[in-house]
Coordinates of C-alpha atoms in Angstrom, one line a residue:
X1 CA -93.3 -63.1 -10.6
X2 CA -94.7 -59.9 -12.1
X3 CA -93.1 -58.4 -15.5
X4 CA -92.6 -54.3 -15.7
X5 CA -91.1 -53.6 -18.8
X6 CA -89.0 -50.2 -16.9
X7 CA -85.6 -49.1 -17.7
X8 CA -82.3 -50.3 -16.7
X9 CA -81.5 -48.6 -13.4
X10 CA -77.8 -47.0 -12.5
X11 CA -75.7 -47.4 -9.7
X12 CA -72.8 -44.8 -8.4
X13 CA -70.3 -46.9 -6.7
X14 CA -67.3 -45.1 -4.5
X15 CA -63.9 -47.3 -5.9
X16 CA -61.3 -45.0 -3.4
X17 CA -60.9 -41.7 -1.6
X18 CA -57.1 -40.7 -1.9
X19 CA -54.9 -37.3 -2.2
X20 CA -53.3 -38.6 -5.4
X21 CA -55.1 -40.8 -8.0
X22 CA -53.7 -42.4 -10.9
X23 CA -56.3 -43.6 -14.0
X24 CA -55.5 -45.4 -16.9
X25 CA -58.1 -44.8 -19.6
X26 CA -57.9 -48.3 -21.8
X27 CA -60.0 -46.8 -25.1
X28 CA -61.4 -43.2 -25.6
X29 CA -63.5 -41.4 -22.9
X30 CA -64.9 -37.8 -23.3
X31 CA -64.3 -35.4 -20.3
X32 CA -67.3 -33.3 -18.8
X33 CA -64.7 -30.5 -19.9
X34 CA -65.3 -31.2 -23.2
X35 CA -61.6 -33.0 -23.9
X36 CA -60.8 -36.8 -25.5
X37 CA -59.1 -38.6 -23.4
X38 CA -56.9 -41.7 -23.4
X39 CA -53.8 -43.8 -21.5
X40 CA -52.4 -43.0 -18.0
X41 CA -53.8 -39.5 -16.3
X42 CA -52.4 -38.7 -12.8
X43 CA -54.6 -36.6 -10.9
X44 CA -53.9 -34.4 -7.4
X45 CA -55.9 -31.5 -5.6
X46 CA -58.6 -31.4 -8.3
X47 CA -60.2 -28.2 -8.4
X48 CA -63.7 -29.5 -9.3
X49 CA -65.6 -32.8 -10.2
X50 CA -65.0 -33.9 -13.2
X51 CA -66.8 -37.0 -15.2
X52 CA -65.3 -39.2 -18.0
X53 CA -68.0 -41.2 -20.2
X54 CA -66.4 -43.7 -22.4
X55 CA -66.8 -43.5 -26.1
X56 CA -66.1 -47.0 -27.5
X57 CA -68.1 -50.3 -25.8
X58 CA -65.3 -52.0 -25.3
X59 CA -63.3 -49.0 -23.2
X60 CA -62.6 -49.3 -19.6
X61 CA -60.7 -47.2 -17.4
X62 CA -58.4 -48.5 -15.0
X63 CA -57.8 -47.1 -11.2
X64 CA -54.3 -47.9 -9.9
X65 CA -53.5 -49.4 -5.9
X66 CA -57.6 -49.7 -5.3
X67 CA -57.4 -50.9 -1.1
X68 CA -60.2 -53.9 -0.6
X69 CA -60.6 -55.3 2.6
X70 CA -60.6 -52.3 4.7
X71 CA -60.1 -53.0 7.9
X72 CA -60.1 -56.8 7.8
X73 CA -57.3 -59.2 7.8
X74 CA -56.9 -60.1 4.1
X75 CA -56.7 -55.5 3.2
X76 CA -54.6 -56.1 0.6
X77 CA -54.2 -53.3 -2.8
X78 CA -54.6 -54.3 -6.2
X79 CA -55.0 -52.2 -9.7
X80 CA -58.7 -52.3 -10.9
X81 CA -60.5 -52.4 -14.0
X82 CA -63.8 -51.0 -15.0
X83 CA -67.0 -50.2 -17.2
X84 CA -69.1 -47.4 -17.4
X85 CA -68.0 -43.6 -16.5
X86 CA -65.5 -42.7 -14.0
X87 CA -66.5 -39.7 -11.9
X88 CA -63.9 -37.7 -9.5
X89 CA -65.5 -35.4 -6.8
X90 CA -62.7 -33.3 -4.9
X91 CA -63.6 -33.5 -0.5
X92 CA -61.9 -32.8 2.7
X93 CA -60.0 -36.2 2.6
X94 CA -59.0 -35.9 -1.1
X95 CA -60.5 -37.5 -4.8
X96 CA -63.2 -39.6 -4.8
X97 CA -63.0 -41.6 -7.4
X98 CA -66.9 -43.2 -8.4
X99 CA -67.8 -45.8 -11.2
X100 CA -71.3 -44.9 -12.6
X101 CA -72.8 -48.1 -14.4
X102 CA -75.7 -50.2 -14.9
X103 CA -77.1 -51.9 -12.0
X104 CA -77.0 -55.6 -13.9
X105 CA -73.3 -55.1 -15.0
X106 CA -72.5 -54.0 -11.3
X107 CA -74.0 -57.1 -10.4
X108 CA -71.5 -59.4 -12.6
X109 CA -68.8 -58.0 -10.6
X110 CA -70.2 -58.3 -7.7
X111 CA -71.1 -62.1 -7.4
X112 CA -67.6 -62.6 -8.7
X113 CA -66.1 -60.2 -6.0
X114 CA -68.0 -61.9 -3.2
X115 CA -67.6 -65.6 -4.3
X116 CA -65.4 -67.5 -6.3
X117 CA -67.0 -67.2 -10.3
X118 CA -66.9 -71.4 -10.4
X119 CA -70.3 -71.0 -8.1
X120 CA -72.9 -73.4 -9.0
X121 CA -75.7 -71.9 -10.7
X122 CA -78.7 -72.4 -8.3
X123 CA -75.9 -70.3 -5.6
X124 CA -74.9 -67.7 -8.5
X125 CA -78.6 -66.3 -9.1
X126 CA -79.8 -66.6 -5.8
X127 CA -76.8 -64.1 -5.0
X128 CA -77.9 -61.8 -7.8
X129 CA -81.3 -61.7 -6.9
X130 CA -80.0 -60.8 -3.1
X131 CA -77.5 -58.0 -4.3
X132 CA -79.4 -56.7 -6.7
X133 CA -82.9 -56.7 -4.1
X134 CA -80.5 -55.2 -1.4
X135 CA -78.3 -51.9 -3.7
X136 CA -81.9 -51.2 -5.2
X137 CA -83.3 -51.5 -1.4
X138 CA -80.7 -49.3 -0.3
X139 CA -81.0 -46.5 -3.0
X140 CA -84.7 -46.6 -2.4
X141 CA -84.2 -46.4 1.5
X142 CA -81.9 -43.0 1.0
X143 CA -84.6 -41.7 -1.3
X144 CA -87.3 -42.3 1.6
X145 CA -85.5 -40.8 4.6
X146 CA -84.8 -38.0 2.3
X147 CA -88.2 -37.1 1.6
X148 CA -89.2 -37.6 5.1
X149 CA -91.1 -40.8 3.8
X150 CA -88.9 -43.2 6.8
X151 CA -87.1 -42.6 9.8
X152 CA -83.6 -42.3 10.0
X153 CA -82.7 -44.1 13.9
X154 CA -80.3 -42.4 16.0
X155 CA -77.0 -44.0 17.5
X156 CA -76.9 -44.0 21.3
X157 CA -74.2 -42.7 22.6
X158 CA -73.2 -42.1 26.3
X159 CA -70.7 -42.0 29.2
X160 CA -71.5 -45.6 29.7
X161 CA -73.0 -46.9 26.6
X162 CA -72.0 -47.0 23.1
X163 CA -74.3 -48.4 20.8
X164 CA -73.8 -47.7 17.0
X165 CA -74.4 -50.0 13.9
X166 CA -72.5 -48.9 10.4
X167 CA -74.8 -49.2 7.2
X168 CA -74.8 -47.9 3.6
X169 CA -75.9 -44.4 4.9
X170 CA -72.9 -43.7 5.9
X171 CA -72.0 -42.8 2.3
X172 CA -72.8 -39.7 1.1
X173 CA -71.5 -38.8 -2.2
X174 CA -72.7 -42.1 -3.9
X175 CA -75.2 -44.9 -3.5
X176 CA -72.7 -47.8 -2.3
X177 CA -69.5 -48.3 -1.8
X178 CA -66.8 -50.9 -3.4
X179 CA -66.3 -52.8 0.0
X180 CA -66.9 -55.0 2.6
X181 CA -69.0 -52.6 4.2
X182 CA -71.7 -52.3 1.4
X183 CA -70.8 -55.6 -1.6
X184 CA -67.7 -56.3 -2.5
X185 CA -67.2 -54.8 -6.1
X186 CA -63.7 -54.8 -7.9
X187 CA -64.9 -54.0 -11.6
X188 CA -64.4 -56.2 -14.5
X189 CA -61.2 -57.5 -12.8
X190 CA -63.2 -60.4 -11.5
X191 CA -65.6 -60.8 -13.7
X192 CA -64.0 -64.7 -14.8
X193 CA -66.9 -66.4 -16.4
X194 CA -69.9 -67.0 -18.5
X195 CA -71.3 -68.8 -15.5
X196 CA -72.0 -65.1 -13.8
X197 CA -72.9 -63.4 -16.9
X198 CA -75.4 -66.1 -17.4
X199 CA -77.0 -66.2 -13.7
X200 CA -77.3 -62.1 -13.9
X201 CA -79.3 -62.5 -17.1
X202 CA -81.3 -65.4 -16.1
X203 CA -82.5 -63.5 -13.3
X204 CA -82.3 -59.8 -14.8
X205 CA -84.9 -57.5 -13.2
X206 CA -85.8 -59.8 -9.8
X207 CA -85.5 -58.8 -6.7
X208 CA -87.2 -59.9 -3.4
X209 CA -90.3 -57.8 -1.7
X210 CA -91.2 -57.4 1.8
X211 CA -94.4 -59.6 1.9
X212 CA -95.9 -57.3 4.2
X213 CA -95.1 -53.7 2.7
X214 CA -94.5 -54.7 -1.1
X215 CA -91.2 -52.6 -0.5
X216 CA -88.0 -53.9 -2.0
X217 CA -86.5 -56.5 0.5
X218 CA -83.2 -55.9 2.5
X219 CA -81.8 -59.0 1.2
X220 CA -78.7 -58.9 3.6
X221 CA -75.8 -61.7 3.5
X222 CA -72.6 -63.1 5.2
X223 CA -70.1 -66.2 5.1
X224 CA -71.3 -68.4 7.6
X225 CA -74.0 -67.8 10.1
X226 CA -72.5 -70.3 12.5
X227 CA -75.9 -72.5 12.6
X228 CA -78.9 -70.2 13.1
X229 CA -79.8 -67.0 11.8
X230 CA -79.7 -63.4 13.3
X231 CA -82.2 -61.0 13.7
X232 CA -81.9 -57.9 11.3
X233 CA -82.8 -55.4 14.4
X234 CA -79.8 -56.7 16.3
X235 CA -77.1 -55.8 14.0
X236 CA -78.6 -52.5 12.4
X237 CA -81.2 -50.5 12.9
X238 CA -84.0 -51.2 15.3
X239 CA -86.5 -52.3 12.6
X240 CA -88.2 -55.9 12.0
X241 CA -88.3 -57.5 9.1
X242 CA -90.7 -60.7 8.9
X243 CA -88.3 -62.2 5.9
X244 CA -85.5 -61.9 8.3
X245 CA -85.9 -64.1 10.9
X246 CA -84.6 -66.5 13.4
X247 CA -84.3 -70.0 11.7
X248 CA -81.8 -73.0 11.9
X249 CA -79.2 -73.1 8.8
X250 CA -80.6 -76.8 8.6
X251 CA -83.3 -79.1 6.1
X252 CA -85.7 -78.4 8.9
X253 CA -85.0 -74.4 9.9
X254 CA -87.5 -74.4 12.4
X255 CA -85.8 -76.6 14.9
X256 CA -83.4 -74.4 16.8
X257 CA -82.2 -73.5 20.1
X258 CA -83.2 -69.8 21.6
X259 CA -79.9 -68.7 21.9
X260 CA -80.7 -65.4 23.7
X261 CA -79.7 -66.8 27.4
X262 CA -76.8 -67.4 28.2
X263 CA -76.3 -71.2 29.0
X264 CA -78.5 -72.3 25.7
X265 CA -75.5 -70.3 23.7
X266 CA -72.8 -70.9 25.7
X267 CA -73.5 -75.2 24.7
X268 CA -74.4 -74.2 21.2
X269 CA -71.2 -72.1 20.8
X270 CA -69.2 -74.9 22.8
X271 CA -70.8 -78.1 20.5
X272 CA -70.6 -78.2 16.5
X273 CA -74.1 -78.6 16.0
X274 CA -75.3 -80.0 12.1
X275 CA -76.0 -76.9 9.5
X276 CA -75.4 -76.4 5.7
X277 CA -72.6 -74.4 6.9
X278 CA -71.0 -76.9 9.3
X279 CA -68.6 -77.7 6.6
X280 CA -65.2 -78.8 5.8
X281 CA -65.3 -79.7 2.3
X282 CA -62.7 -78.0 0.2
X283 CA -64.4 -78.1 -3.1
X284 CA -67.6 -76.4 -2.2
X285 CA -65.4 -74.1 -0.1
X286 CA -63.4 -73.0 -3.2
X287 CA -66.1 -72.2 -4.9
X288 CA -67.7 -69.9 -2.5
X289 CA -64.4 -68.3 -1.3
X290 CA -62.1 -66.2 -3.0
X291 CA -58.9 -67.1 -2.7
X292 CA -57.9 -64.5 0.5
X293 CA -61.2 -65.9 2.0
X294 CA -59.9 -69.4 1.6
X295 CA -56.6 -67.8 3.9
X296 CA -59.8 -68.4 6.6
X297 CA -60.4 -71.8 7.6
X298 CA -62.0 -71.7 11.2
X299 CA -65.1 -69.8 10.1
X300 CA -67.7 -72.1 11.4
X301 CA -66.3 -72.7 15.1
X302 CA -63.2 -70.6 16.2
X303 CA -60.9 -69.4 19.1
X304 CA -59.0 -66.3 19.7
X305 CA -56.6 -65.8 22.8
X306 CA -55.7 -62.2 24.2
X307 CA -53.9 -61.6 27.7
X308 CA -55.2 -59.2 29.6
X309 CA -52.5 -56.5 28.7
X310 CA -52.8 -57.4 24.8
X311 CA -56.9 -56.9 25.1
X312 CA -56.5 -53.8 27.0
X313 CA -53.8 -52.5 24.4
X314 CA -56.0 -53.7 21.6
X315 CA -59.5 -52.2 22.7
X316 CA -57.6 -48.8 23.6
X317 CA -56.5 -48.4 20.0
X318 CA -59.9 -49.7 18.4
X319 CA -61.8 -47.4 20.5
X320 CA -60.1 -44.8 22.0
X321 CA -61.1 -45.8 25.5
X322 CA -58.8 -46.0 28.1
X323 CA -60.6 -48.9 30.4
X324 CA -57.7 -49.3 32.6
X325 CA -56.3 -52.7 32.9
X326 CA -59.4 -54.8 31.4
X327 CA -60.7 -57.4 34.2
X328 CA -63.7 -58.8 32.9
X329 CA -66.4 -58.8 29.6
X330 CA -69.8 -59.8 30.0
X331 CA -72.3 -60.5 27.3
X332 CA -75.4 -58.1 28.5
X333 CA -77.8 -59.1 25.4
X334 CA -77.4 -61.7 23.1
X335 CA -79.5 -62.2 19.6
X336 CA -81.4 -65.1 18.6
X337 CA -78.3 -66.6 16.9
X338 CA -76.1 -66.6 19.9
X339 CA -74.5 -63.0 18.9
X340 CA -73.8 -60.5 21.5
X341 CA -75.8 -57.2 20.4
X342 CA -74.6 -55.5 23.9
X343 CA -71.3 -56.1 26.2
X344 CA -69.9 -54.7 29.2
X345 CA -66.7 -54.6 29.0
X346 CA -64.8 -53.6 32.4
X347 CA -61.7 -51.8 33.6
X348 CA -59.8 -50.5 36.5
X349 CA -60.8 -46.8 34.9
X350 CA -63.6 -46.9 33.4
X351 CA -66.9 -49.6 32.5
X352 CA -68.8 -49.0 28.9
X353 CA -71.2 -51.4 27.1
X354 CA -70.6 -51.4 23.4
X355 CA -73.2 -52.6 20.8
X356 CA -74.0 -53.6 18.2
X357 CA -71.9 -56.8 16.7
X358 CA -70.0 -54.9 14.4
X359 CA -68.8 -52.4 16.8
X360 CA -67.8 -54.9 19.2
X361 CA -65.8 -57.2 16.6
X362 CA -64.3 -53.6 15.6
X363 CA -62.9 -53.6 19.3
X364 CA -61.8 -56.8 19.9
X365 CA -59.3 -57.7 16.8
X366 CA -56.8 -56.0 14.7
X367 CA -59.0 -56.1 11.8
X368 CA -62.8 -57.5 13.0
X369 CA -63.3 -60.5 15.4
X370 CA -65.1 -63.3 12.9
X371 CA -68.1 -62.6 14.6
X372 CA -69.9 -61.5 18.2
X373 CA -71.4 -65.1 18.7
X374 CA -68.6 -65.8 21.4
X375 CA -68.5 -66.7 25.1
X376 CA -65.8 -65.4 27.3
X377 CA -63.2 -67.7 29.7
X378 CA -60.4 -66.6 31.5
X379 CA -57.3 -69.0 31.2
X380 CA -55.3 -67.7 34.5
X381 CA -54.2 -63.9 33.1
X382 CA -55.4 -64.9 29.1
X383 CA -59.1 -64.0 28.1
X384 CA -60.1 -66.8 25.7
X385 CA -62.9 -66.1 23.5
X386 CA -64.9 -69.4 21.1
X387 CA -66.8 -67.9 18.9
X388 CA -69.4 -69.4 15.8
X389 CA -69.6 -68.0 12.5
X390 CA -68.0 -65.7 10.3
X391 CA -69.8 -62.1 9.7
X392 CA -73.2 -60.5 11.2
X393 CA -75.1 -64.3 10.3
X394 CA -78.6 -62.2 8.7
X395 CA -80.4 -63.2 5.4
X396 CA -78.5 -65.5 3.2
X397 CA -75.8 -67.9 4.2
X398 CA -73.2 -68.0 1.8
X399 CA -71.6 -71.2 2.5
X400 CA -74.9 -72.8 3.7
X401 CA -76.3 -71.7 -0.2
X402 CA -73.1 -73.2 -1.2
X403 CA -73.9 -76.7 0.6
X404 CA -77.5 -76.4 -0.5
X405 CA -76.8 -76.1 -4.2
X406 CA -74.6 -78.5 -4.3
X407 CA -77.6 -80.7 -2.8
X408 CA -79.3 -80.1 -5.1
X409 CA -81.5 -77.3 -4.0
X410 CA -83.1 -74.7 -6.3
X411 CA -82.4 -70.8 -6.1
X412 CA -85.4 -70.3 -5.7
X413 CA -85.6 -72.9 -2.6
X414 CA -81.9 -71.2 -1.3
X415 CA -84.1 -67.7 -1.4
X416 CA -87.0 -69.5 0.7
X417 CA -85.0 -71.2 3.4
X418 CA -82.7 -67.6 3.8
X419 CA -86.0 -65.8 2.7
X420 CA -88.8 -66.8 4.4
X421 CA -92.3 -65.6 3.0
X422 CA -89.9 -63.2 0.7
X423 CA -92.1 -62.3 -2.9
X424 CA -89.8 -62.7 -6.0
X425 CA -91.2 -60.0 -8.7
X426 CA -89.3 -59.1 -11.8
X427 CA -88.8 -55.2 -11.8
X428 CA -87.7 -54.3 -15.5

């Protein structure tokens, strides 16, 4: 690990977007406009942007019916609580309300927002070194393609192919947002204990490199990878990283089925193969899950059951294709961890191959399908899809780390295994 002594980097997150906002400032903040500020504000059809920086230590502002889970199953609103300075940016779709703050005080919220606090503390700061290595990774990645330093990959899109992946660049008018879709981020409403406070200052400053570039590492995560890991280029952009690679979630990673053809994953999807993550144990589960991930308990193997009117209903309204009747969906190309980067999906009307996994778990549930590792039967008129894992199943494991450090295992051992040939280097 190398020490630089540099300064404490910021972070603008994006909380909501909505017509009407409603703030409660809990102490005294100071307006860009030059007013003091304090208690419940209501704000609608802003004029301009507008920042509030808080003038006691202690003073938080508080944003009111704050939507978390987009999309998913468990999209639920709750009132939120934060640090830092509140920023509001008028736009076509209404305020967007941003929380501007320290990149280690982010990062107490965030291991508490993505796991349950009560962690152990090998699993708690190998998360921080992950989220911190991947915001700072995705900051510095905006800053490159900006300056014409990296390339910024095109989605294909045509009459009979649809291939799109959604990352962080996607956001505009900040660096990450407070979701899912970035690192789950609800303020200082979840930070719970000293157990987090602790493993973000134990580890303050570290972040993974790219062995090969020295570039900060796209330290990527999910719940359960299902067994083996997935290939970075097969869920986002079409770019290799050596750190992210194909590995068993098992003490030795390097046994493990190629699961790019089709009979290899249709028996590993089919069987409930040994992995960290194979796991039913409720007391390392509850400390990994939050309680509305906890409402999921068939993360590791599951099943889903559509009829053939219900999927053609369903994908109509995710996608806004209209396939006809649906008749048949065929895994094109699979990734190393048995999940399908490109599938054919056929009507009466019309065939289109959709790509990559998160587009096509997009399509095929209400919310997203727990992952594209899935093989396809038809029960008489039903499709029946069994799928493994839960999420895109790159980098770090979360409920394999969970099993690991309750093993026993180091972080710095959970980084290796997830990691592979991954430098650790303190940055400030």
């Amino acid at each position: 690990m190398c020490n630089k002594a540099t300064e404490r980097p910021t972070v603008s997150v994006g909380i909501i977007t909505a017509r009407a906002v409603d703030i409660v400032f809990h102490g005294a903040f100071s307006a860009s406009d030059g007013s003091r500020v304090e208690g419940a504000m209501h704000f609608e059809e802003l004029p301009e942007a507008i920042e509030f920086t808080p003038l006691q230590p202690d003073a938080r502002f508080e944003v009111k019916d704050v939507v978390i889970g987009v999309d998913f199953h468990w999209e639920r609103r709750e009132n939120q609580a934060f640090e830092g300075s509140l920023r509001l940016k008028p736009s076509q779709d209404g305020i967007i309300v941003i929380n501007v703050i320290d990149v280690e005080s982010y990062l107490r919220s965030v291991i508490s927002s993505e796991m349950s606090a009560t962690s152990s503390p090998a699993l708690l700061r190998a998360h921080a070194v992950i989220s911190r290595s991947w915001l700072l990774a995705q900051i510095d990645k905006n800053r490159r393609i900006s300056q014409g330093d990296q390339k910024a990959y095109e989605m294909l899109v045509t009459d009979t192919e649809i291939c799109t992946w959604q990352d962080r660049e996607d956001h505009t008018e900040f660096d990450v947002c407070a979701d899912d879709h970035c690192q789950r981020y609800q303020g200082v409403t979840r930070q719970t204990t000293p157990a987090v406070a602790e493993a973000v200052e134990a580890t303050s400053g570290m972040v993974l490199l790219d062995p090969d570039t020295r570039l900060l590492a796209d330290a990527r995560f999910s719940k359960c990878c299902g067994g083996v890991f997935e290939l970075f280029e097969n869920c986002w952009e079409p770019v290799h990283h050596s750190y992210l690679t194909v590995r068993s979630d098992a003490p030795d990673p390097l046994l493990y089925p190629d699961l790019r053809y089709e009979p290899r994953a249709r028996a590993w999807i089919e069987a409930s193969p040994d992995a960290f993550c194979n796991t039913t144990d409720t007391r390392v589960l509850s400390q990994v899950l939050n309680n509305y991930d906890q409402e999921t308990t068939d993360f590791y193997r599951w099943t889903v059951r559509y009829s053939a009117e219900e999927l053609t209903a369903l994908v109509l309204k995710r996608t806004g294709i209209d396939f006809g009747l649906i008749t048949d969906m065929v895994p094109v190309e699979r990734g190393t961890s048995g999940r399908i980067v490109r599938l054919r999906i056929v009507g009466t009307r019309r065939t289109v191959t959709l790509g990559k996994e998160l587009t096509i778990r997009h399509a095929l549930s209400t919310s997203h399908l727990r992952s594209s590792a899935f093989v396809v039967d038809r029960d008489g008129d039903d499709f029946v899809l069994r799928g493994a894992g839960w999420g895109h199943g790159v980098g770090l494991c979360q409920i394999g780390a969970a099993v690991m450090a309750d093993k026993g295992y180091t972080w710095q051992q959970i980084l290796a295994h997830y990691f592979p040939g991954a430098l650790i280097e303190k940055k400030y």
